[in-house]
Short mmCIF file of C-alpha atoms and ligand atoms in Angstrom, two decimals:
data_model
loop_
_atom_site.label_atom_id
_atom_site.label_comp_id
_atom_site.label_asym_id
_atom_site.label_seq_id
_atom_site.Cartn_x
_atom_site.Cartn_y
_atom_site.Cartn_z
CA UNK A 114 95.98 95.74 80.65
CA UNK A 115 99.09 94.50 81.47
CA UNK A 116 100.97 96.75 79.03
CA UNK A 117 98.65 99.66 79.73
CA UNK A 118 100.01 99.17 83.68
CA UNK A 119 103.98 99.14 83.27
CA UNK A 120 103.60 101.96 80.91
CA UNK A 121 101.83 103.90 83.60
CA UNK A 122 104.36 103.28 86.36
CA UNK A 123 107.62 103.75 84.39
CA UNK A 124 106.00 106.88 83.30
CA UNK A 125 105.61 108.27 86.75
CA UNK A 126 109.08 106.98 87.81
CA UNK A 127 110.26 109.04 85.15
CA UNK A 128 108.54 111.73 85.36
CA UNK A 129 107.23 112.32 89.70
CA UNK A 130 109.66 115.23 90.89
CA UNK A 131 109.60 112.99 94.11
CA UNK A 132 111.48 110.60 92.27
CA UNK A 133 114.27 113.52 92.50
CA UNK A 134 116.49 114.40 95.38
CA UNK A 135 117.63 118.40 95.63
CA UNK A 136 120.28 117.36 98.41
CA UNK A 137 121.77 114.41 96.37
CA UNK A 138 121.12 115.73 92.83
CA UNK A 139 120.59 112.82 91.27
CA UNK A 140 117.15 110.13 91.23
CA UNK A 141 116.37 108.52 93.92
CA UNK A 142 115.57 105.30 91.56
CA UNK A 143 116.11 104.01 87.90
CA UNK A 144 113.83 102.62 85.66
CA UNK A 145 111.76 100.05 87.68
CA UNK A 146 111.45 96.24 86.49
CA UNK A 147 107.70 95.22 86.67
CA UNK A 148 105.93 91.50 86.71
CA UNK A 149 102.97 90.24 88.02
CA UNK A 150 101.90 87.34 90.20
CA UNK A 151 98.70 85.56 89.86
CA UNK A 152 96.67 86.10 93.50
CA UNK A 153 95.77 82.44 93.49
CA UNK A 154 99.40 80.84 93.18
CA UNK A 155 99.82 78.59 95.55
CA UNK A 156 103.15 79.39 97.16
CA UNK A 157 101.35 81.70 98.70
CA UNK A 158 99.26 79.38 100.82
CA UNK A 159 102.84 77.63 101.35
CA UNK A 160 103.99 81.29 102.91
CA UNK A 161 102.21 80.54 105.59
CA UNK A 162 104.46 77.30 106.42
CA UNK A 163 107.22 78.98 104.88
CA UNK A 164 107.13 82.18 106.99
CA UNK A 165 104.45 82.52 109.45
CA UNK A 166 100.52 81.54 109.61
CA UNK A 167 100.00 84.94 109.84
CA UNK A 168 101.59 85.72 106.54
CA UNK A 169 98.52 87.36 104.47
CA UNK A 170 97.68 85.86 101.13
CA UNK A 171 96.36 88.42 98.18
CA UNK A 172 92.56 87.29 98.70
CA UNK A 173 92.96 88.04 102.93
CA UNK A 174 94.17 91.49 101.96
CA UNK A 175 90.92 91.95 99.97
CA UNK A 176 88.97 90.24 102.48
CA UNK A 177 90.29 92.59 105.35
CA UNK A 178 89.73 95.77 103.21
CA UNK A 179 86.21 94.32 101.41
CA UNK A 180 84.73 92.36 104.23
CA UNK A 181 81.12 92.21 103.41
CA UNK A 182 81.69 92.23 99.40
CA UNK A 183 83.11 89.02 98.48
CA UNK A 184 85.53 90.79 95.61
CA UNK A 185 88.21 88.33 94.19
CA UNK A 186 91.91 89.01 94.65
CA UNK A 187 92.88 88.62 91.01
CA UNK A 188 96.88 90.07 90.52
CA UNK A 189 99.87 91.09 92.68
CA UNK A 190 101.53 93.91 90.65
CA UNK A 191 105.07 93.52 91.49
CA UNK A 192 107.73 96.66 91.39
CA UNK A 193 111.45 96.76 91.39
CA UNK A 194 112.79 100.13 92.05
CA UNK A 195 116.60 99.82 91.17
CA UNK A 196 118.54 102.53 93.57
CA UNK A 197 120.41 105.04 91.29
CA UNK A 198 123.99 104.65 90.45
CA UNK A 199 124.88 107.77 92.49
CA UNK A 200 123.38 106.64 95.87
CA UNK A 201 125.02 103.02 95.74
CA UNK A 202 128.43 104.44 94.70
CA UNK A 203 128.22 106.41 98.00
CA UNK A 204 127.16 103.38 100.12
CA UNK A 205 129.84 101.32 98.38
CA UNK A 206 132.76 103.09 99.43
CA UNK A 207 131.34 103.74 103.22
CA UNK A 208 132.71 100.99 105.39
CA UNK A 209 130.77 101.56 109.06
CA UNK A 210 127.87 103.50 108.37
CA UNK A 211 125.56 103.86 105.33
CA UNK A 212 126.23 106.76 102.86
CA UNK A 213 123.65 110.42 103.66
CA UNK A 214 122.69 109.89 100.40
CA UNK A 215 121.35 106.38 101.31
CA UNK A 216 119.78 107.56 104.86
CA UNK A 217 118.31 110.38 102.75
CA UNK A 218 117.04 107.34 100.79
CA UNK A 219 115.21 105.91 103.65
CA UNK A 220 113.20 108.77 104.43
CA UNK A 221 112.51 110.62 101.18
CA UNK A 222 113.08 107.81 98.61
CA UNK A 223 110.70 104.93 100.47
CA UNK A 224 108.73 107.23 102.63
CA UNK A 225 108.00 109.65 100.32
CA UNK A 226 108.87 108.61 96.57
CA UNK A 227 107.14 104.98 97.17
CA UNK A 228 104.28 105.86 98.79
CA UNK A 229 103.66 108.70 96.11
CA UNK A 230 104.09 105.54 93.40
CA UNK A 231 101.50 103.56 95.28
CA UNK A 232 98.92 106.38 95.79
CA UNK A 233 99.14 106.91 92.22
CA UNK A 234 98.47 103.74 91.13
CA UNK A 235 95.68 102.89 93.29
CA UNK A 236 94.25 106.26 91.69
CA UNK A 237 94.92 105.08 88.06
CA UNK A 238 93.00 101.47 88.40
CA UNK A 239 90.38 103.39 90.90
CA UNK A 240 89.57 105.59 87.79
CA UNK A 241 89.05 102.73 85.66
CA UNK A 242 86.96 100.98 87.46
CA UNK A 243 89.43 98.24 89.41
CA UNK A 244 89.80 97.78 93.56
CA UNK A 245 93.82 98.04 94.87
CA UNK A 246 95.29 97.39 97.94
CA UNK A 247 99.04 98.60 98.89
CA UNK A 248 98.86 95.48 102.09
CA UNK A 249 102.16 97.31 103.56
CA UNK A 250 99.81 100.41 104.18
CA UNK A 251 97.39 98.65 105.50
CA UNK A 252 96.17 98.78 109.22
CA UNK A 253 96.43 94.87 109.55
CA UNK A 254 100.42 95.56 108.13
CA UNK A 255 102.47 94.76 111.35
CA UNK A 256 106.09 93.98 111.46
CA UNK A 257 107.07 92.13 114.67
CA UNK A 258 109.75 89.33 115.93
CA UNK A 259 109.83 85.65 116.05
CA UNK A 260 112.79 83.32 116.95
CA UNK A 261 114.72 83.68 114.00
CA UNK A 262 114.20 87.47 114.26
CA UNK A 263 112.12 90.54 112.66
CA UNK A 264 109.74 89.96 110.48
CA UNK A 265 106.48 91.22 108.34
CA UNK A 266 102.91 89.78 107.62
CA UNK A 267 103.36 91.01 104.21
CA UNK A 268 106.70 89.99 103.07
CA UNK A 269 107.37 91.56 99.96
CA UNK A 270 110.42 89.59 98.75
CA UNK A 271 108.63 86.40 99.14
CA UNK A 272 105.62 88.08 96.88
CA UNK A 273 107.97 89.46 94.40
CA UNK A 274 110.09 85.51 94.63
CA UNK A 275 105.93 84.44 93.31
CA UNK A 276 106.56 87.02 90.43
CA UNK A 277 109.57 85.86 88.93
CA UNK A 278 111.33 88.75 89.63
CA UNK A 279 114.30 87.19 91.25
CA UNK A 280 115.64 85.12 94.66
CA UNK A 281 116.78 85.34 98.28
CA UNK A 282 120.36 85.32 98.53
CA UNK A 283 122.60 84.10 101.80
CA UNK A 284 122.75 87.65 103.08
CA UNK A 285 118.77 87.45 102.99
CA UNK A 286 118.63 90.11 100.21
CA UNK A 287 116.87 89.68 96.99
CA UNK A 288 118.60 89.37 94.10
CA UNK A 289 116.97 90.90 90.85
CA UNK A 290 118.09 91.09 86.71
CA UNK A 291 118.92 94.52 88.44
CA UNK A 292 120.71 93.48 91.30
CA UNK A 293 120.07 93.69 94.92
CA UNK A 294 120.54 97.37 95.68
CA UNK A 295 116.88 98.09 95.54
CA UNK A 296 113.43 98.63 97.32
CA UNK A 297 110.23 96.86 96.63
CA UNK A 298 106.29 97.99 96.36
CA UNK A 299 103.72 95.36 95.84
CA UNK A 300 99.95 95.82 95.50
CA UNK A 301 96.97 93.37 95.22
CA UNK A 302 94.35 94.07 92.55
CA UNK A 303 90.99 92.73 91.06
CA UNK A 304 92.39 93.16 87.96
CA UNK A 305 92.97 90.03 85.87
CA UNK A 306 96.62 90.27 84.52
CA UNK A 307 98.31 87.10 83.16
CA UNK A 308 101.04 86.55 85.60
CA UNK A 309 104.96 86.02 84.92
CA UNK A 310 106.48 83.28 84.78
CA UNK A 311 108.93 82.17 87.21
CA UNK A 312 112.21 80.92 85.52
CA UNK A 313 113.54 78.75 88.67
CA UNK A 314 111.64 77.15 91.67
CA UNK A 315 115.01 77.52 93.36
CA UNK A 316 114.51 80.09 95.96
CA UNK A 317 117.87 81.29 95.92
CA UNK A 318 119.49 79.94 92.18
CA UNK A 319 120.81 84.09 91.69
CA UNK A 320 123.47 84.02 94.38
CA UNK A 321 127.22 83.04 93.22
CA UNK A 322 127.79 81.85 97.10
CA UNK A 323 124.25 79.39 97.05
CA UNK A 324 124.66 78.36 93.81
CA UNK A 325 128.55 78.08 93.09
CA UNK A 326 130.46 78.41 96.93
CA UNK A 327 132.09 81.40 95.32
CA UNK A 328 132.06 85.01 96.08
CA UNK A 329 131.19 86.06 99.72
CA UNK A 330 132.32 89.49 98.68
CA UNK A 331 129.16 91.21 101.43
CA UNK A 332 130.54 89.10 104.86
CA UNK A 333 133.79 91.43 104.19
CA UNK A 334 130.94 94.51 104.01
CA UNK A 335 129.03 93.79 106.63
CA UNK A 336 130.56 95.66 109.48
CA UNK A 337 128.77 93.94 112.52
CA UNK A 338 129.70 90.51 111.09
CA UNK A 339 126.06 89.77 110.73
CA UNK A 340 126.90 87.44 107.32
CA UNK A 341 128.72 84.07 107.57
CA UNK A 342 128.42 80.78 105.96
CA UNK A 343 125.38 79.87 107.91
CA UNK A 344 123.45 82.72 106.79
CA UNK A 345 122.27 86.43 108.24
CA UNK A 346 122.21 86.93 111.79
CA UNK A 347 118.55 89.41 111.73
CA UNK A 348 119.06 90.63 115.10
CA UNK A 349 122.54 92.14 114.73
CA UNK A 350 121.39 93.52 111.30
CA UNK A 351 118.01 95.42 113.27
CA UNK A 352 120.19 97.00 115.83
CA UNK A 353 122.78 98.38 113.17
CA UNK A 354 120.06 99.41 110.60
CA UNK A 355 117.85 101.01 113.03
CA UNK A 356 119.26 101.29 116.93
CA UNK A 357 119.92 104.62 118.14
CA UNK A 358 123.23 105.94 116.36
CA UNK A 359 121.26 105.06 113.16
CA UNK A 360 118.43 107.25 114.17
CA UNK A 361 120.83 109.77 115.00
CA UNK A 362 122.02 109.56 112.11
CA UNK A 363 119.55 109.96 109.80
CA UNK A 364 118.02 112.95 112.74
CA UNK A 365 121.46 114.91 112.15
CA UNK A 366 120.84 115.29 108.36
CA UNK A 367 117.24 115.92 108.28
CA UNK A 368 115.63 112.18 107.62
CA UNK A 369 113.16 111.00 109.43
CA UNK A 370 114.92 109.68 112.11
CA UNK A 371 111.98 106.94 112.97
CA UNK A 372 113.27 105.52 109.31
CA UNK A 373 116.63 105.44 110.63
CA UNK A 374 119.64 105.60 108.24
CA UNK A 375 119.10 101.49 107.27
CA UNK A 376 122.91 100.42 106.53
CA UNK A 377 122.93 97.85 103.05
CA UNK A 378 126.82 98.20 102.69
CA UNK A 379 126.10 94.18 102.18
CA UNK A 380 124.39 96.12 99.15
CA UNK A 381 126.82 97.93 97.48
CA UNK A 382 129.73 97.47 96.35
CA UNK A 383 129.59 93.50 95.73
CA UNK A 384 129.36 91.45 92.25
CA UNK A 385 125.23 90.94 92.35
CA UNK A 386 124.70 95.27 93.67
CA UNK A 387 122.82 95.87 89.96
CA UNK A 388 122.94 92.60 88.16
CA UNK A 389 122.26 89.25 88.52
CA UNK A 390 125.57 87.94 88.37
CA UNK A 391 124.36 83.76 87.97
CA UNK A 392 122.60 85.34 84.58
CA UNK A 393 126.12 86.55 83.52
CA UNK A 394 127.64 83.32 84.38
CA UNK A 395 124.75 81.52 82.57
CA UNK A 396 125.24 83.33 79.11
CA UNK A 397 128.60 82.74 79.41
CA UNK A 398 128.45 78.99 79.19
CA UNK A 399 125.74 79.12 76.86
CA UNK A 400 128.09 81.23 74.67
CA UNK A 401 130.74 78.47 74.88
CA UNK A 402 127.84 76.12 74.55
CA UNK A 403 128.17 74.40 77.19
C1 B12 B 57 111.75 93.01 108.80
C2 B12 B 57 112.62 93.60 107.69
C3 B12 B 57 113.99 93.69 107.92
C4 B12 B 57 114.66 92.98 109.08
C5 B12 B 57 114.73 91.45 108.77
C6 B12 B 57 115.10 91.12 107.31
C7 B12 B 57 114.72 89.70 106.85
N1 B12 B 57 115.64 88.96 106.32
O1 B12 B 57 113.56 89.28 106.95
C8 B12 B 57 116.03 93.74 109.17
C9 B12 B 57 115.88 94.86 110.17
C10 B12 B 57 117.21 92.86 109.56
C11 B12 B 57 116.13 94.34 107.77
C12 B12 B 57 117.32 94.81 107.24
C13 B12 B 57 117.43 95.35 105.96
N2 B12 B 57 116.43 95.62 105.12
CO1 B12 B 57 114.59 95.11 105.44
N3 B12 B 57 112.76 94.68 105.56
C14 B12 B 57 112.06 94.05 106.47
C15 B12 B 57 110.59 93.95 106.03
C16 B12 B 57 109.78 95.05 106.73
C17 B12 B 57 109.92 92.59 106.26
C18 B12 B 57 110.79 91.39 105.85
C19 B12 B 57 110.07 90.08 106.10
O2 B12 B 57 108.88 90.01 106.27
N4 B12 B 57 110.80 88.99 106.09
C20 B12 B 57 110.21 87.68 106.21
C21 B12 B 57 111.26 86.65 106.51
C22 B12 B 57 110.60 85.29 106.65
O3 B12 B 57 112.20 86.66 105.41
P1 B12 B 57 113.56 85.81 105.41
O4 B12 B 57 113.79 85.24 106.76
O5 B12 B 57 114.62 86.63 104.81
O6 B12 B 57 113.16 84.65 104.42
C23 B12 B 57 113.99 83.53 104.25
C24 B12 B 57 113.18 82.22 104.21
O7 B12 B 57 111.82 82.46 104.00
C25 B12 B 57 113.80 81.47 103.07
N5 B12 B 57 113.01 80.44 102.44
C26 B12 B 57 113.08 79.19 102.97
N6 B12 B 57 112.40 78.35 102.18
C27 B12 B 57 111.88 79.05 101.12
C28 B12 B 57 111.10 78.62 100.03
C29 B12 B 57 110.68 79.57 99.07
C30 B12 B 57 109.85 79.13 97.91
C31 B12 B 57 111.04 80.94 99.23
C32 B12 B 57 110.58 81.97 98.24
C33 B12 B 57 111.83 81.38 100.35
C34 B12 B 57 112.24 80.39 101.28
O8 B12 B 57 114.27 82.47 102.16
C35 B12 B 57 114.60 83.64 102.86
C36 B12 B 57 116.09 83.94 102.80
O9 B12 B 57 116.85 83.13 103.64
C37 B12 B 57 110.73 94.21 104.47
C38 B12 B 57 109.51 94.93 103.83
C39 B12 B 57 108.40 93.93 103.59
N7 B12 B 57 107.22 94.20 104.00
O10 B12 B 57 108.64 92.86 103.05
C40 B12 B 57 112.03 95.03 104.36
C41 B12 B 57 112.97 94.71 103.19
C42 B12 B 57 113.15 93.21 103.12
N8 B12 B 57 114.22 95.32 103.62
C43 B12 B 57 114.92 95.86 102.66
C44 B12 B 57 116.16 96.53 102.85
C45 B12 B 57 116.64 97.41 101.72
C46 B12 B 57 116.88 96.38 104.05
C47 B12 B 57 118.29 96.88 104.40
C48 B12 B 57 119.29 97.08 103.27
C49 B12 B 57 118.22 98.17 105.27
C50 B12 B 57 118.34 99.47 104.54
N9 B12 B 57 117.22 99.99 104.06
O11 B12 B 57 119.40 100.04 104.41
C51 B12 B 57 118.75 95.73 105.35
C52 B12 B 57 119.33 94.56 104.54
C53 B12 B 57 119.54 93.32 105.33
C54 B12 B 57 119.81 92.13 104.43
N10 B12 B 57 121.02 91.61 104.44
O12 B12 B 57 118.96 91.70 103.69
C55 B12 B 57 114.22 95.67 101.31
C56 B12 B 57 114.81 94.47 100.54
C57 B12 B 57 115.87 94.79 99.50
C58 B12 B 57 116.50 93.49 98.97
N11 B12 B 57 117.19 93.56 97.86
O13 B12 B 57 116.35 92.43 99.52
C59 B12 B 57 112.73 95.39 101.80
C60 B12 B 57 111.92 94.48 100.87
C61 B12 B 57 112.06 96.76 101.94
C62 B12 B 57 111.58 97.33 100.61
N12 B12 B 57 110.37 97.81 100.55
O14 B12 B 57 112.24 97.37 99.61
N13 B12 B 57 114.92 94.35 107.15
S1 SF4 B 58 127.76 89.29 97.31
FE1 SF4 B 58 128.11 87.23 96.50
S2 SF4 B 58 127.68 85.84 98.24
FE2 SF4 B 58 126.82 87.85 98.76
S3 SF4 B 58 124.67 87.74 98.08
FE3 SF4 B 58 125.84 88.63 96.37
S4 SF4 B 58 126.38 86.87 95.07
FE4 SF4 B 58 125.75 86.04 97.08
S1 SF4 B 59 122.45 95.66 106.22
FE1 SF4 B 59 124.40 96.23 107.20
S2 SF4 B 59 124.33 95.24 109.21
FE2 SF4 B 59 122.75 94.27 107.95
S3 SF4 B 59 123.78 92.47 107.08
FE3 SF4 B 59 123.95 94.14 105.58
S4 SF4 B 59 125.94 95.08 106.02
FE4 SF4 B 59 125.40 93.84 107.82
#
C-alpha cells in the first residue's frame, strides 16, 4: 500500500502538465518527498496545547466529513513538494519583493498544481475502495489570528513535524532533507499505512541557528526585519506576504491576486533553501568519526 501510494504521486508530479509553467518554462515542483503519519499519534492530541484547542486531529476531520458513520482515521499521507531550482534562483536574488516566477507560484503552483495533486489522489484511494480527506479543503478549514498572530486549524507543518519529514526552524519555516523552499499537502485516510519514523523529538534539531548559534543568513533576507534572535514577528510577515502591494503584485502579472505574491526571500538564497544543512554537518562528523 504504502509503496503502491508514493509511486502514484511521484508519477503524477512527473507527469500532470499542471505541474508545468508556460510563463516560467520550467516545473513548478521537483520530485516530492513522501512519509506517513499514523492518525492516532499522540502529538496530535498535544497540538491542541501546542497550537490551539481548535487544532483538528486526523479522526475530527473524519468525524466532520463522516458524522453518522463512525469510520476510523487510520494515516496522514504527508507530501513535500520541493520548489524547482529555477523559481528559487529568481526569489534568491530579489531583495524587496518576491520573484514573478514565485507569485506565479502562488496562484498556479498551490492553487492550481496542488489542488490538482489532491483531487487526484482522493480519486485513486476512492477507486479502491478507501475514504480521503484533503482537511485544508475542507469547509471546517479556517485560518484566523490569535495573539501571537495568523494561524490555521489544520497546520500542516506541525502534521508533516508527526511524519518525520523534518522541523520548524527560527524563521518559523520547515526545514526538510530538501530544504525549506517548499509547499506542503497533507491528507487523512482510512487506509492503514505503517507510519515513518521520526528521527528527532526535537522540534527544531534541522536549523544551524537552533541547533549550533550559527548562520542567521534569512534575518539579512528578510526585508521587513520580521526575523531576529527571538524568533518571527507573524504580523509583519502577513502584511508583506499578502497586504495590498502584494496583491498588486501578483494582479499586475496575471495571479490571482487574492493569493497575493507571498514573499519567502527568508527562503531562498540561505544554507538550509534545498537541504538540510544539520544532515550535512552530521555526516561530516560521522565521517571524521566523531
Ligand atoms: C497562517 C500561515 C502563514 C502566516 C503565519 C505563519 C506561521 N508561522 O504560522 C504568515 C502569513 C506569516 C505566513 C507566511 C508565509 N508562509 Co504560510 N502558512 C500559513 C498556514 C495557512 C497556517 C500556518 C499555521 O497554522 N501555523 C500554526 C502556528 C502555531 O505555527 P507556528 O507558530 O509557526 O508554530 C510554532 C510553534 O508551534 C512551535 N512549537 C512549540 N513547541 C512545539 C513542539 C512540537 C512538538 C512542535 C512540532 C512544534 C512546537 O514550533 C513552531 C515554530 O516556532 C500554512 C498552511 C497550513 N494549513 O498549515 C501556510 C504555510 C505554513 N506557509 C508557507 C509558506 C511557503 C509561506 C511563505 C513563504 C509565503 C509565501 N508563500 O511566499 C511565508 C513564510 C514565512 C516564514 N518565515 O515561515 C508553507 C510552509 C513552507 C515552509 N517551508 O515552512 C505552508 C505550509 C503552506 C503550504 N501549503 O506549503 N504563513
Ligand atoms: S537560514 Fe540559517 S538560521 Fe535561518 S532557518 Fe536556515 S539554518 Fe536556520
Ligand atoms: S516571508 Fe518575507 S516578510 Fe516573511 S519573514 Fe520571510 S522574508 Fe520576511
Amino acid at each position: 500500500m504504502k509503496e503502491m501510494i508514493k509511486a502514484e504521486i511521484f508519477r503524477f508530479v512527473s507527469a500532470n502538465e499542471n505541474n508545468f509553467s508556460k510563463e516560467i518554462q520550467a516545473p513548478f515542483f521537483d520530485e516530492p518527498l513522501v512519509q506517513f503519519a499514523s492518525a492516532t499519534d499522540e502529538l496530535f492530541r498535544q497540538y491542541k496545547e501546542i497550537i490551539a484547542p481548535e487544532h483538528l486531529t486526523p479522526q475530527e476531520v473524519f468525524d466532520i466529513v463522516y458524522p453518522d458513520a463512525a469510520i476510523r482515521a487510520q494515516t496522514v499521507i504527508c507530501i513535500v513538494l520541493p520548489i524547482s531550482e529555477k523559481i528559487r534562483q529568481s526569489n534568491g536574488s530579489q531583495k524587496e519583493w518576491a520573484s514573478d516566477e514565485w507569485t506565479l507560484l502562488r496562484t498556479f503552483g498551490d492553487d492550481c498544481f496542488i489542488d490538482a495533486l489532491s483531487d487526484h489522489l482522493c480519486h485513486f484511494l476512492n477507486d479502491r475502495g478507501y475514504k480521503i480527506v484533503n482537511p485544508a479543503r475542507l469547509k471546517v478549514f479556517k485560518k484566523y489570528k490569535n495573539d501571537r498572530g495568523p494561524l490555521s486549524n489544520w497546520s500542516q507543518r506541525h502534521v508533516a513535524f508527526a511524519a518525520g519529514l523534518g522541523t520548524f526552524s527560527i524563521n518559523d519555516g520547515f526545514i526538510t532533507e530538501k530544504g525549506m523552499a517548499i509547499r506542503l499537502t497533507l491528507l487523512v485516510t482510512d487506509a492503514l499505512v505503517e507510519p515513518d519514523k521520526r528521527e528527532t523529538d526535537d522540534h527544531t534539531a534541522n536549523c544551524l541557528f537552533l541547533s549550533k548559534g550559527i548562520c542567521k543568513a534569512c534575518f539579512k533576507r528578510c526585508p521587513v526585519g520580521a526575523i531576529t534572535e527571538k524568533g518571527h514577528d507573524k504580523i509583519v510577515c502577513w502584511q508583506r506576504c499578502y497586504g495590498e502591494e502584494s496583491k498588486f503584485r501578483a494582479k499586475a502579472i496575471g495571479a490571482n491576486p487574492e493569493a497575493g505574491s507571498g514573499c519567502g526571500l527568508c527562503q531562498t538564497n540561505i544554507p538550509c533553501e534545498f537541504l538540510n544543512p544539520m544532515a550535512v554537518i552530521n555526516k561530516r562528523k560521522a565521517g571524521r568519526g566523531q
